[in-house]
Coordinates of C-alpha atoms in Angstrom, one line a residue:
Chain V
M20 CA -22.8 40.0 -3.1
K21 CA -23.4 37.8 -6.0
T22 CA -25.7 35.5 -7.9
I23 CA -23.8 32.2 -8.4
T24 CA -24.9 29.4 -10.6
I25 CA -23.6 25.8 -10.2
I26 CA -23.8 23.7 -13.3
G27 CA -23.8 20.1 -12.1
T28 CA -25.2 19.7 -8.6
G29 CA -23.2 16.6 -7.6
L30 CA -20.3 15.9 -5.3
I31 CA -18.0 18.7 -6.7
G32 CA -20.6 21.4 -7.4
G33 CA -22.7 20.6 -4.4
S34 CA -19.8 20.7 -2.0
A35 CA -18.8 24.1 -3.3
A36 CA -22.4 25.3 -2.9
L37 CA -22.5 24.2 0.8
D38 CA -19.3 26.3 1.6
I39 CA -20.5 29.3 -0.5
R40 CA -23.8 29.3 1.4
K41 CA -22.1 28.9 4.8
A42 CA -19.8 31.8 4.1
G43 CA -22.7 34.0 2.9
F44 CA -20.7 34.4 -0.3
A45 CA -23.8 34.5 -2.6
T46 CA -27.1 36.3 -2.5
E47 CA -28.6 33.5 -4.5
L48 CA -27.5 30.0 -5.5
I49 CA -28.9 28.7 -8.8
G50 CA -28.6 25.1 -9.9
V51 CA -28.5 23.8 -13.4
D52 CA -28.6 20.1 -14.0
Q53 CA -29.6 18.0 -17.0
N54 CA -30.6 15.3 -14.6
E55 CA -34.0 16.5 -13.3
E56 CA -34.0 14.1 -10.3
N57 CA -30.6 15.5 -9.2
A58 CA -31.8 19.0 -9.7
A59 CA -34.9 18.5 -7.6
Q60 CA -32.8 16.8 -4.9
A61 CA -30.3 19.6 -4.9
V62 CA -33.1 22.1 -4.1
E63 CA -34.7 19.8 -1.6
I64 CA -31.5 19.3 0.5
G65 CA -30.7 23.0 0.2
L66 CA -27.6 22.9 -2.0
V67 CA -29.2 25.6 -4.2
D68 CA -32.1 28.0 -3.9
R69 CA -33.7 27.1 -7.2
V70 CA -33.1 25.4 -10.5
L71 CA -33.3 27.2 -13.8
P72 CA -32.6 26.3 -17.5
L73 CA -29.0 27.1 -18.5
A74 CA -29.7 30.2 -20.6
E75 CA -31.8 31.8 -17.9
A76 CA -29.3 31.0 -15.1
A77 CA -26.4 32.3 -17.2
A78 CA -28.1 35.6 -17.9
L79 CA -28.6 36.2 -14.2
S80 CA -25.2 35.1 -12.8
D81 CA -22.2 37.0 -11.7
L82 CA -20.3 33.8 -11.2
I83 CA -20.8 30.3 -12.8
L84 CA -19.1 27.2 -11.6
V85 CA -19.0 24.3 -14.1
A86 CA -18.8 20.9 -12.3
I87 CA -19.9 18.3 -14.8
P88 CA -18.0 15.4 -16.5
V89 CA -15.0 16.8 -18.5
T90 CA -16.2 15.9 -22.0
A91 CA -19.5 17.7 -21.2
I92 CA -17.4 20.7 -20.0
Q93 CA -15.5 20.7 -23.3
K94 CA -18.7 20.8 -25.3
L95 CA -20.5 23.4 -23.1
L96 CA -17.8 26.0 -22.5
P97 CA -17.8 27.7 -25.9
S98 CA -21.6 28.1 -26.0
L99 CA -21.6 29.1 -22.3
L100 CA -19.0 31.9 -23.0
D101 CA -21.2 33.0 -26.0
M102 CA -24.2 33.5 -23.8
V103 CA -22.9 35.1 -20.6
P104 CA -23.1 38.8 -19.8
Q105 CA -19.8 40.8 -20.0
H106 CA -19.2 40.9 -16.2
T107 CA -19.9 37.2 -15.6
V108 CA -17.0 35.0 -14.6
V109 CA -17.0 31.3 -15.6
I110 CA -14.9 28.8 -13.6
D111 CA -14.6 25.1 -14.5
L112 CA -13.6 22.5 -11.9
G113 CA -12.7 19.6 -14.2
S114 CA -9.9 17.1 -13.6
T115 CA -8.3 17.5 -17.0
K116 CA -7.2 20.8 -18.5
S117 CA -5.6 20.6 -21.9
L118 CA -8.7 19.9 -24.0
L119 CA -10.9 22.3 -22.0
C120 CA -8.4 25.1 -22.3
E121 CA -8.1 24.3 -26.0
A122 CA -11.8 24.5 -26.5
V123 CA -12.0 28.2 -25.6
K124 CA -8.4 29.3 -26.3
T125 CA -9.5 31.7 -29.1
H126 CA -13.0 32.5 -27.9
P127 CA -13.7 36.2 -27.8
H128 CA -14.8 36.0 -24.2
R129 CA -11.9 33.7 -23.1
A130 CA -10.8 36.4 -20.5
Q131 CA -14.0 35.8 -18.6
F132 CA -13.0 32.1 -18.0
V133 CA -10.8 30.6 -15.3
A134 CA -9.6 27.0 -15.8
A135 CA -9.3 25.4 -12.4
H136 CA -8.9 21.9 -10.8
P137 CA -9.3 21.6 -7.1
I138 CA -7.7 18.3 -6.0
A139 CA -10.5 17.0 -3.8
G140 CA -13.2 14.4 -4.0
T141 CA -14.5 11.2 -2.6
E142 CA -15.6 7.9 -4.3
N143 CA -19.3 9.0 -3.9
S144 CA -21.3 11.0 -6.4
G145 CA -24.6 12.9 -6.7
P146 CA -26.1 15.8 -4.7
T147 CA -26.3 13.7 -1.5
A148 CA -22.5 13.1 -1.7
A149 CA -21.8 16.8 -1.2
L150 CA -19.7 17.5 1.8
E151 CA -19.1 20.8 3.7
G152 CA -15.4 21.5 4.0
L153 CA -14.4 19.1 1.2
Y154 CA -12.0 21.7 -0.3
Q155 CA -10.6 22.9 3.0
G156 CA -6.8 22.9 2.9
K157 CA -6.6 21.1 -0.4
M158 CA -4.6 22.1 -3.5
N159 CA -6.1 23.9 -6.5
I160 CA -4.4 24.3 -9.9
I161 CA -5.3 27.2 -12.2
C162 CA -4.1 26.8 -15.8
E163 CA -3.4 29.5 -18.4
K164 CA -4.0 32.3 -15.9
E165 CA -2.4 34.7 -18.4
L166 CA -5.6 34.3 -20.6
S167 CA -8.0 35.2 -17.7
S168 CA -8.8 38.8 -17.0
A169 CA -7.7 40.4 -13.7
H170 CA -11.5 40.6 -12.8
A171 CA -12.0 36.9 -13.5
L172 CA -8.9 35.9 -11.5
S173 CA -9.9 38.0 -8.6
A174 CA -13.4 36.5 -8.5
A175 CA -11.9 33.1 -8.7
E176 CA -9.4 33.9 -5.9
A177 CA -12.3 35.1 -3.7
L178 CA -14.2 31.9 -4.3
F179 CA -11.2 29.6 -3.7
S180 CA -10.4 31.5 -0.5
V181 CA -14.0 30.8 0.7
L182 CA -13.5 27.1 -0.1
G183 CA -10.2 27.0 1.7
L184 CA -8.2 26.0 -1.3
K185 CA -4.5 26.7 -1.9
T186 CA -4.0 27.7 -5.5
I187 CA -0.9 27.1 -7.7
F188 CA -0.4 27.9 -11.4
M189 CA 0.5 25.5 -14.2
Q190 CA 0.3 25.1 -17.9
P191 CA -2.5 22.6 -19.0
E192 CA -0.1 19.9 -20.4
E193 CA 2.1 20.0 -17.3
H194 CA -1.1 19.6 -15.2
D195 CA -2.4 16.7 -17.2
K196 CA 0.9 14.9 -17.1
H197 CA 1.3 15.1 -13.4
V198 CA -2.3 14.3 -12.4
A199 CA -2.0 11.2 -14.7
Y200 CA 0.5 9.9 -12.2
V201 CA -0.7 11.2 -8.8
S202 CA -4.5 10.9 -9.4
H203 CA -5.7 9.1 -12.6
L204 CA -3.3 6.2 -12.3
S205 CA -4.4 5.5 -8.7
H206 CA -8.0 5.3 -10.0
V207 CA -7.0 2.9 -12.7
S208 CA -5.0 0.7 -10.3
S209 CA -7.9 0.6 -7.9
F210 CA -10.7 0.0 -10.5
L211 CA -8.7 -2.9 -12.0
L212 CA -7.8 -4.4 -8.7
G213 CA -11.5 -4.5 -7.8
L214 CA -12.4 -6.0 -11.2
T215 CA -9.6 -8.6 -11.0
V216 CA -10.6 -9.8 -7.6
L217 CA -14.3 -9.8 -8.5
D218 CA -13.6 -11.8 -11.7
V219 CA -11.5 -14.4 -10.0
E220 CA -13.5 -14.8 -6.9
K221 CA -16.9 -14.5 -8.6
D222 CA -18.0 -18.0 -7.7
E223 CA -17.0 -17.6 -4.1
R224 CA -18.3 -14.2 -3.0
N225 CA -18.2 -15.3 0.6
I226 CA -14.4 -15.2 0.4
F227 CA -14.6 -11.5 0.8
T228 CA -15.1 -12.2 4.5
L229 CA -11.3 -12.6 4.3
A230 CA -10.8 -9.0 3.0
G231 CA -9.5 -6.6 5.6
S232 CA -9.0 -2.8 5.9
G233 CA -5.9 -3.0 3.6
F234 CA -7.9 -4.3 0.7
A235 CA -10.7 -1.8 1.5
S236 CA -8.3 1.1 1.4
T237 CA -6.5 0.0 -1.8
V238 CA -9.8 -0.7 -3.7
R239 CA -11.8 2.3 -2.3
L240 CA -11.5 4.3 -5.5
A241 CA -13.0 1.4 -7.5
K242 CA -16.4 2.7 -6.2
S243 CA -16.0 5.9 -8.2
S244 CA -18.5 7.0 -10.8
P245 CA -17.8 5.8 -14.4
D246 CA -19.8 8.8 -15.6
M247 CA -17.1 11.1 -14.2
W248 CA -14.0 8.9 -14.8
A249 CA -14.5 7.6 -18.3
P250 CA -14.4 11.2 -19.7
I251 CA -11.3 12.0 -17.6
F252 CA -9.5 8.8 -18.9
E253 CA -10.6 9.6 -22.5
Q254 CA -9.3 13.2 -22.3
N255 CA -6.1 12.3 -20.6
A256 CA -5.4 9.1 -22.6
H257 CA -2.0 10.3 -23.8
F258 CA -0.4 10.9 -20.4
L259 CA -2.4 8.2 -18.6
S260 CA -1.4 5.6 -21.1
H261 CA 2.3 6.4 -20.5
A262 CA 1.7 6.3 -16.7
L263 CA -0.1 3.0 -17.0
A264 CA 2.6 1.5 -19.3
E265 CA 5.1 2.4 -16.5
Y266 CA 3.0 0.8 -13.9
I267 CA 2.5 -2.4 -15.9
K268 CA 6.3 -2.5 -16.5
H269 CA 7.0 -2.3 -12.8
L270 CA 4.4 -5.0 -12.0
Q271 CA 5.9 -7.3 -14.6
Q272 CA 9.4 -6.8 -13.2
F273 CA 8.1 -7.7 -9.7
H274 CA 6.2 -10.7 -11.2
Q275 CA 9.4 -12.0 -12.8
C276 CA 11.3 -11.7 -9.5
L277 CA 8.5 -13.5 -7.7
L278 CA 8.6 -16.3 -10.3
N279 CA 12.4 -16.5 -10.1
G280 CA 12.4 -16.6 -6.3
Q281 CA 14.5 -13.4 -6.2
T282 CA 13.3 -12.3 -2.8
D283 CA 16.2 -9.9 -2.4
Q284 CA 15.0 -7.9 -5.4
L285 CA 11.4 -7.9 -4.1
Y286 CA 12.8 -6.6 -0.8
Q287 CA 14.7 -3.8 -2.5
M288 CA 11.7 -2.8 -4.6
M289 CA 9.5 -2.6 -1.4
Q290 CA 12.2 -0.7 0.4
Q291 CA 12.3 1.9 -2.4
A292 CA 8.5 2.1 -2.4
N293 CA 8.7 2.8 1.3
Q294 CA 10.1 6.3 0.3
I295 CA 6.5 7.2 -0.3
R296 CA 6.0 7.5 3.5
P297 CA 7.5 11.0 3.9
V298 CA 5.6 12.0 0.7
L299 CA 2.3 10.8 2.2
D300 CA 3.1 12.5 5.5
G301 CA 3.4 15.7 3.4
I302 CA 0.0 15.1 1.9
A303 CA -1.4 14.4 5.4
Q304 CA -0.1 17.8 6.5
V305 CA -1.8 19.6 3.6
S306 CA -5.0 17.7 3.9
P307 CA -5.7 15.0 6.6
V308 CA -6.8 11.7 5.1
K309 CA -10.0 10.7 6.8
Chain K
M160 CA -4.6 -17.7 34.7
K161 CA -1.6 -18.2 32.5
T162 CA 1.9 -17.3 31.6
I163 CA 1.9 -16.1 28.0
T164 CA 4.9 -15.6 25.8
I165 CA 4.8 -13.3 22.7
I166 CA 7.6 -14.2 20.2
G167 CA 8.0 -11.0 18.2
T168 CA 6.9 -7.9 20.0
G169 CA 6.0 -5.8 17.0
L170 CA 2.6 -4.6 15.6
I171 CA 0.9 -8.0 15.6
G172 CA 2.3 -9.5 18.8
G173 CA 2.3 -6.2 20.6
S174 CA -1.3 -5.5 19.8
A175 CA -2.3 -9.0 21.0
A176 CA -0.3 -8.3 24.2
L177 CA -2.2 -5.0 24.9
D178 CA -5.6 -6.7 24.7
I179 CA -4.5 -9.7 26.7
R180 CA -3.3 -7.4 29.5
K181 CA -6.4 -5.3 29.4
A182 CA -8.6 -8.4 29.8
G183 CA -6.4 -9.8 32.6
F184 CA -6.1 -12.9 30.5
A185 CA -2.4 -13.6 31.6
T186 CA -0.7 -13.7 35.0
E187 CA 2.5 -12.8 33.2
L188 CA 3.4 -11.6 29.7
I189 CA 6.9 -12.5 28.5
G190 CA 8.5 -11.1 25.4
V191 CA 11.0 -12.8 23.1
D192 CA 12.6 -10.8 20.4
Q193 CA 15.8 -11.2 18.4
N194 CA 16.0 -7.4 18.1
E195 CA 17.2 -6.2 21.5
E196 CA 16.1 -2.7 20.9
N197 CA 12.6 -3.8 20.1
A198 CA 12.6 -6.1 23.2
A199 CA 13.7 -3.3 25.5
Q200 CA 11.1 -1.0 24.0
A201 CA 8.4 -3.6 24.5
V202 CA 9.1 -3.7 28.2
E203 CA 9.5 0.1 28.4
I204 CA 6.1 0.8 26.9
G205 CA 4.5 -2.0 28.9
L206 CA 3.6 -4.5 26.1
V207 CA 5.3 -7.3 28.1
D208 CA 6.4 -7.7 31.8
R209 CA 9.9 -8.9 31.0
V210 CA 12.1 -10.3 28.2
L211 CA 13.7 -13.7 28.3
P212 CA 15.7 -15.9 25.9
L213 CA 13.5 -18.3 23.9
A214 CA 14.2 -21.5 25.7
E215 CA 13.6 -20.0 29.2
A216 CA 10.4 -18.4 28.1
A217 CA 9.2 -21.6 26.4
A218 CA 9.8 -23.6 29.5
L219 CA 7.6 -21.2 31.6
S220 CA 4.7 -20.7 29.3
D221 CA 1.2 -22.0 29.1
L222 CA 0.6 -20.2 25.8
I223 CA 3.0 -19.0 23.2
L224 CA 2.1 -16.6 20.4
V225 CA 4.4 -16.5 17.4
A226 CA 4.3 -13.2 15.6
I227 CA 7.4 -12.9 13.5
P228 CA 8.0 -12.9 9.7
V229 CA 6.6 -16.1 8.1
T230 CA 10.0 -17.5 7.0
A231 CA 11.2 -17.1 10.5
I232 CA 8.1 -18.9 11.8
Q233 CA 8.7 -21.8 9.4
K234 CA 12.2 -22.2 10.7
L235 CA 11.3 -21.8 14.4
L236 CA 8.2 -23.9 14.7
P237 CA 9.8 -27.4 14.7
S238 CA 12.4 -26.6 17.3
L239 CA 9.9 -24.6 19.4
L240 CA 7.5 -27.7 19.5
D241 CA 10.6 -29.8 20.5
M242 CA 11.2 -27.6 23.5
V243 CA 7.8 -26.8 25.0
P244 CA 6.3 -28.6 28.0
Q245 CA 3.5 -31.0 27.3
H246 CA 0.6 -28.7 28.3
T247 CA 1.9 -25.6 26.4
V248 CA -0.1 -24.4 23.4
V249 CA 1.7 -22.7 20.5
I250 CA -0.3 -20.4 18.1
D251 CA 1.2 -18.7 15.1
L252 CA -0.3 -15.6 13.6
G253 CA 1.4 -15.6 10.2
S254 CA -0.1 -14.4 7.0
T255 CA 0.7 -17.6 5.0
K256 CA -0.3 -21.1 6.1
S257 CA 0.7 -23.9 3.7
L258 CA 4.5 -24.0 4.4
L259 CA 4.0 -23.3 8.1
C260 CA 1.6 -26.2 8.5
E261 CA 3.9 -28.3 6.3
A262 CA 6.9 -27.6 8.6
V263 CA 5.2 -29.3 11.6
K264 CA 2.8 -31.7 9.9
T265 CA 4.5 -34.8 11.2
H266 CA 6.0 -33.3 14.4
P267 CA 5.3 -35.5 17.5
H268 CA 3.9 -32.4 19.3
R269 CA 1.8 -31.2 16.3
A270 CA -1.4 -31.4 18.4
Q271 CA -0.1 -28.6 20.7
F272 CA 0.0 -26.2 17.8
V273 CA -2.8 -24.0 16.3
A274 CA -2.1 -22.4 12.8
A275 CA -4.0 -19.1 12.8
H276 CA -4.2 -15.9 10.7
P277 CA -6.1 -12.9 12.1
I278 CA -6.8 -10.6 9.2
A279 CA -5.7 -7.4 10.8
G280 CA -2.8 -5.0 10.7
T281 CA -1.7 -1.5 9.7
E282 CA 1.1 -0.2 7.5
N283 CA 3.2 0.5 10.5
S284 CA 5.6 -1.9 12.4
G285 CA 7.6 -2.4 15.6
P286 CA 6.5 -2.2 19.3
T287 CA 5.3 1.4 19.1
A288 CA 2.9 0.4 16.2
A289 CA 0.9 -1.9 18.6
L290 CA -2.7 -0.8 18.9
E291 CA -5.3 -1.8 21.5
G292 CA -8.4 -3.3 19.8
L293 CA -6.6 -4.0 16.5
Y294 CA -8.3 -7.4 16.3
Q295 CA -11.8 -6.4 17.5
G296 CA -14.4 -7.6 15.1
K297 CA -11.9 -8.9 12.5
M298 CA -11.8 -12.3 10.8
N299 CA -9.5 -15.1 11.9
I300 CA -8.7 -18.2 10.0
I301 CA -7.6 -21.5 11.7
C302 CA -6.1 -24.1 9.3
E303 CA -5.8 -27.8 9.8
K304 CA -7.8 -27.7 13.0
E305 CA -8.2 -31.5 12.9
L306 CA -4.4 -31.7 13.7
S307 CA -4.7 -29.6 16.9
S308 CA -5.8 -31.1 20.2
A309 CA -9.1 -30.2 21.9
H310 CA -7.0 -28.5 24.6
A311 CA -5.0 -26.4 22.1
L312 CA -8.1 -25.4 20.2
S313 CA -9.9 -24.4 23.4
A314 CA -6.9 -22.3 24.5
A315 CA -6.8 -20.6 21.1
E316 CA -10.6 -20.0 21.2
A317 CA -10.3 -18.3 24.6
L318 CA -7.5 -16.1 23.3
F319 CA -9.3 -15.1 20.1
S320 CA -12.4 -14.3 22.1
V321 CA -10.3 -12.0 24.2
L322 CA -9.0 -10.3 21.1
G323 CA -12.5 -10.0 19.6
L324 CA -11.8 -12.1 16.5
K325 CA -14.3 -14.1 14.6
T326 CA -12.8 -17.5 13.7
I327 CA -13.5 -19.6 10.5
F328 CA -11.8 -22.8 9.4
M329 CA -10.0 -23.5 6.2
Q330 CA -7.4 -25.8 4.7
P331 CA -3.9 -24.1 4.2
E332 CA -4.0 -24.1 0.4
E333 CA -7.4 -22.7 0.2
H334 CA -6.4 -20.0 2.7
D335 CA -3.2 -19.1 0.8
K336 CA -5.1 -18.9 -2.5
H337 CA -7.7 -16.5 -1.3
V338 CA -5.5 -14.2 0.7
A339 CA -3.3 -13.9 -2.4
Y340 CA -6.2 -12.1 -4.0
V341 CA -7.8 -10.2 -1.1
S342 CA -4.7 -9.2 0.8
H343 CA -1.3 -10.0 -0.8
L344 CA -2.3 -8.6 -4.3
S345 CA -3.5 -5.3 -2.8
H346 CA -0.1 -4.9 -1.2
V347 CA 1.8 -5.6 -4.5
S348 CA -0.5 -3.2 -6.3
S349 CA 0.2 -0.5 -3.7
F350 CA 3.9 -1.1 -3.4
L351 CA 4.3 -0.9 -7.2
L352 CA 2.1 2.1 -7.6
G353 CA 4.2 4.0 -5.0
L354 CA 7.4 2.8 -6.8
T355 CA 6.2 3.8 -10.2
V356 CA 5.2 7.3 -9.2
L357 CA 8.4 7.8 -7.3
D358 CA 10.5 6.6 -10.3
V359 CA 8.7 8.8 -12.8
E360 CA 8.4 11.9 -10.6
K361 CA 11.8 11.6 -9.0
D362 CA 13.1 14.8 -10.4
E363 CA 10.0 16.7 -9.4
R364 CA 9.3 15.8 -5.8
N365 CA 7.3 19.0 -5.4
I366 CA 4.7 17.5 -7.7
F367 CA 3.4 15.4 -4.9
T368 CA 1.7 18.6 -3.7
L369 CA -0.8 17.6 -6.4
A370 CA -1.5 14.2 -4.7
G371 CA -4.8 14.0 -2.8
S372 CA -6.5 11.7 -0.4
G373 CA -7.3 9.2 -3.3
F374 CA -3.7 8.7 -4.0
A375 CA -2.9 8.5 -0.3
S376 CA -5.5 5.8 0.2
T377 CA -4.4 3.7 -2.7
V378 CA -0.7 3.9 -1.9
R379 CA -1.0 3.5 1.9
L380 CA 0.1 -0.1 2.0
A381 CA 3.3 0.9 0.1
K382 CA 4.5 2.0 3.6
S383 CA 4.4 -1.6 4.9
S384 CA 7.5 -3.3 6.2
P385 CA 9.6 -5.3 3.6
D386 CA 10.8 -7.5 6.5
M387 CA 7.3 -8.7 7.0
W388 CA 6.2 -8.8 3.4
A389 CA 9.1 -10.2 1.4
P390 CA 8.7 -13.5 3.3
I391 CA 5.0 -13.5 2.7
F392 CA 5.4 -13.0 -1.0
E393 CA 8.1 -15.6 -1.1
Q394 CA 6.0 -18.2 0.7
N395 CA 2.9 -17.5 -1.3
A396 CA 4.7 -17.0 -4.6
H397 CA 2.6 -19.7 -6.3
F398 CA -0.8 -18.3 -5.7
L399 CA 0.4 -14.6 -5.7
S400 CA 2.0 -15.0 -9.1
H401 CA -1.3 -16.2 -10.5
A402 CA -3.2 -13.3 -8.9
L403 CA -0.6 -10.9 -10.2
A404 CA -0.8 -12.3 -13.7
E405 CA -4.5 -11.8 -13.7
Y406 CA -4.1 -8.2 -12.5
I407 CA -1.6 -7.4 -15.2
K408 CA -3.8 -9.0 -17.8
H409 CA -6.7 -6.8 -16.7
L410 CA -4.5 -3.7 -16.7
Q411 CA -3.2 -4.5 -20.2
Q412 CA -6.8 -4.9 -21.4
F413 CA -7.7 -1.5 -20.0
H414 CA -4.5 0.0 -21.5
Q415 CA -5.4 -1.3 -24.9
C416 CA -8.9 0.2 -24.7
L417 CA -7.4 3.5 -23.6
L418 CA -5.0 3.5 -26.6
N419 CA -7.8 2.6 -29.0
G420 CA -10.1 5.3 -27.7
Q421 CA -12.7 2.6 -26.7
T422 CA -14.2 4.7 -23.9
D423 CA -17.4 2.5 -23.9
Q424 CA -15.3 -0.5 -22.9
L425 CA -13.5 1.5 -20.2
Y426 CA -16.9 2.6 -18.9
Q427 CA -18.1 -1.0 -18.8
M428 CA -15.0 -2.2 -16.9
M429 CA -15.5 0.6 -14.3
Q430 CA -19.1 -0.2 -14.0
Q431 CA -18.3 -3.8 -13.3
A432 CA -15.6 -2.8 -10.8
N433 CA -18.3 -0.7 -9.0
Q434 CA -19.7 -4.1 -7.9
I435 CA -17.0 -3.9 -5.2
R436 CA -19.1 -1.4 -3.3
P437 CA -21.5 -3.8 -1.6
V438 CA -18.5 -6.0 -0.9
L439 CA -16.7 -3.2 0.8
D440 CA -19.8 -2.2 2.7
G441 CA -19.8 -5.8 4.0
I442 CA -16.2 -5.3 5.2
A443 CA -17.1 -2.0 6.8
Q444 CA -19.8 -3.8 8.8
V445 CA -17.3 -6.4 10.0
S446 CA -14.6 -3.9 10.7
P447 CA -15.0 -0.2 10.2
V448 CA -12.2 1.2 8.0
K449 CA -10.6 4.1 9.8

């Protein structure tokens, strides 16, 4: 039985807290949050038992989950590894991995750290966005596992099993490249679709009465928190800018065919895009889309 | 009580048929479909009572719903209005309106026709994709109502009330301009996102294990039928190409900020895009996104 600290009591950390509590995986759940309002709310709705300053919480904890924006993780990790007791395991849950791994690569306590990324979330944020079962059946990526101790990996494995995550292993660059396409690019596409339509239709807000469930689905991620996503885009700028350039290139090609009246080409592009169906069916098997 | 013919027994026509039958709104439901397999299936699963050739069905019908791809509607409408009895009302359910209205603007039987567009659908197609209640609570647009007779409008009103649609009125150009942004552009954005990711990740299909529900939601419309969408894009090329140019411009601006490391600007763009939240909440009130 363990004392577990959650740094960042929002959607990601709060959802983990709910499942940890339900499974009886912790003797005590401590919250750490720079935002005092969030911290108070996390106690009030029972995500954590109490809130402590970082250093006090770190000294008491067997396991620490870091679930804050990725640039904040990058800054915090070295000093956090400086201050934790020798048996304490630190796991980050950030959506980028290269810069975070880089930040502690040569740290004397690197072996106490596990770099992870559970592929789960919603477009909502804050303590009240926490959901029981958010991670159930989802994928999780651990990077540079060869730099984590057997003790740290086994603690992480026990936690991820409680959350219902399926873990695979990857190097940080490989991780960042692939999530640029299958996660970060979708967010950019959705944010900018929302912004484009708002910009163009700004004088006729009532026109959104014409928007149906297709629009809602495509633009859902545009509701996501800039506090979380600006740091992700900044940290993954290299791979994301490649992905975005490819997307823009494809859109320009479609645009040209549309202007030229080349409906056959449009048809072919859509037919190729339809190949995403079995892929999505695969995702649905791993984790039902609600 | 009425004999109703559904031309095109797929998702749109089939879903209407289900609700018409449930409400006892027709004495007989006749199907017309160029695709014999679809026609047979529509009878087999009970969407329609029987299938007839177009001319025979038209001669028997009090009400005819046209639910085929929009270029096919454009071709069919003039000859259909030539052949129908004087009391018969023809309603099209196509997603574009300017060219369809244009095709029959001066037709001697124009008053028997109602140009409509219920904003509803899914990414699936064919008779088996038909859903009871698909139209419940959704928006419907009737164009050029001044050219429809009182008899035709009242028949249309009765039908749309059975389907649970809320009707508003618009001119065809206004309709086509707005749906370019709130419907057609979402489909392009989704089709091309699917295609981009498939193109880039084609040698590493297993990487889709990393894709989560966010990707699935954004790319869902990429599963849509090219048979339905190529004609829509062709017919709405003028307004859609403007919408697409705006979208590409916004993406390029984001891309430039990403390359320049202007995270503050990225943050601002996302914050503006977040304004879509109350809009989507509005859509959810009209029609819950499942």
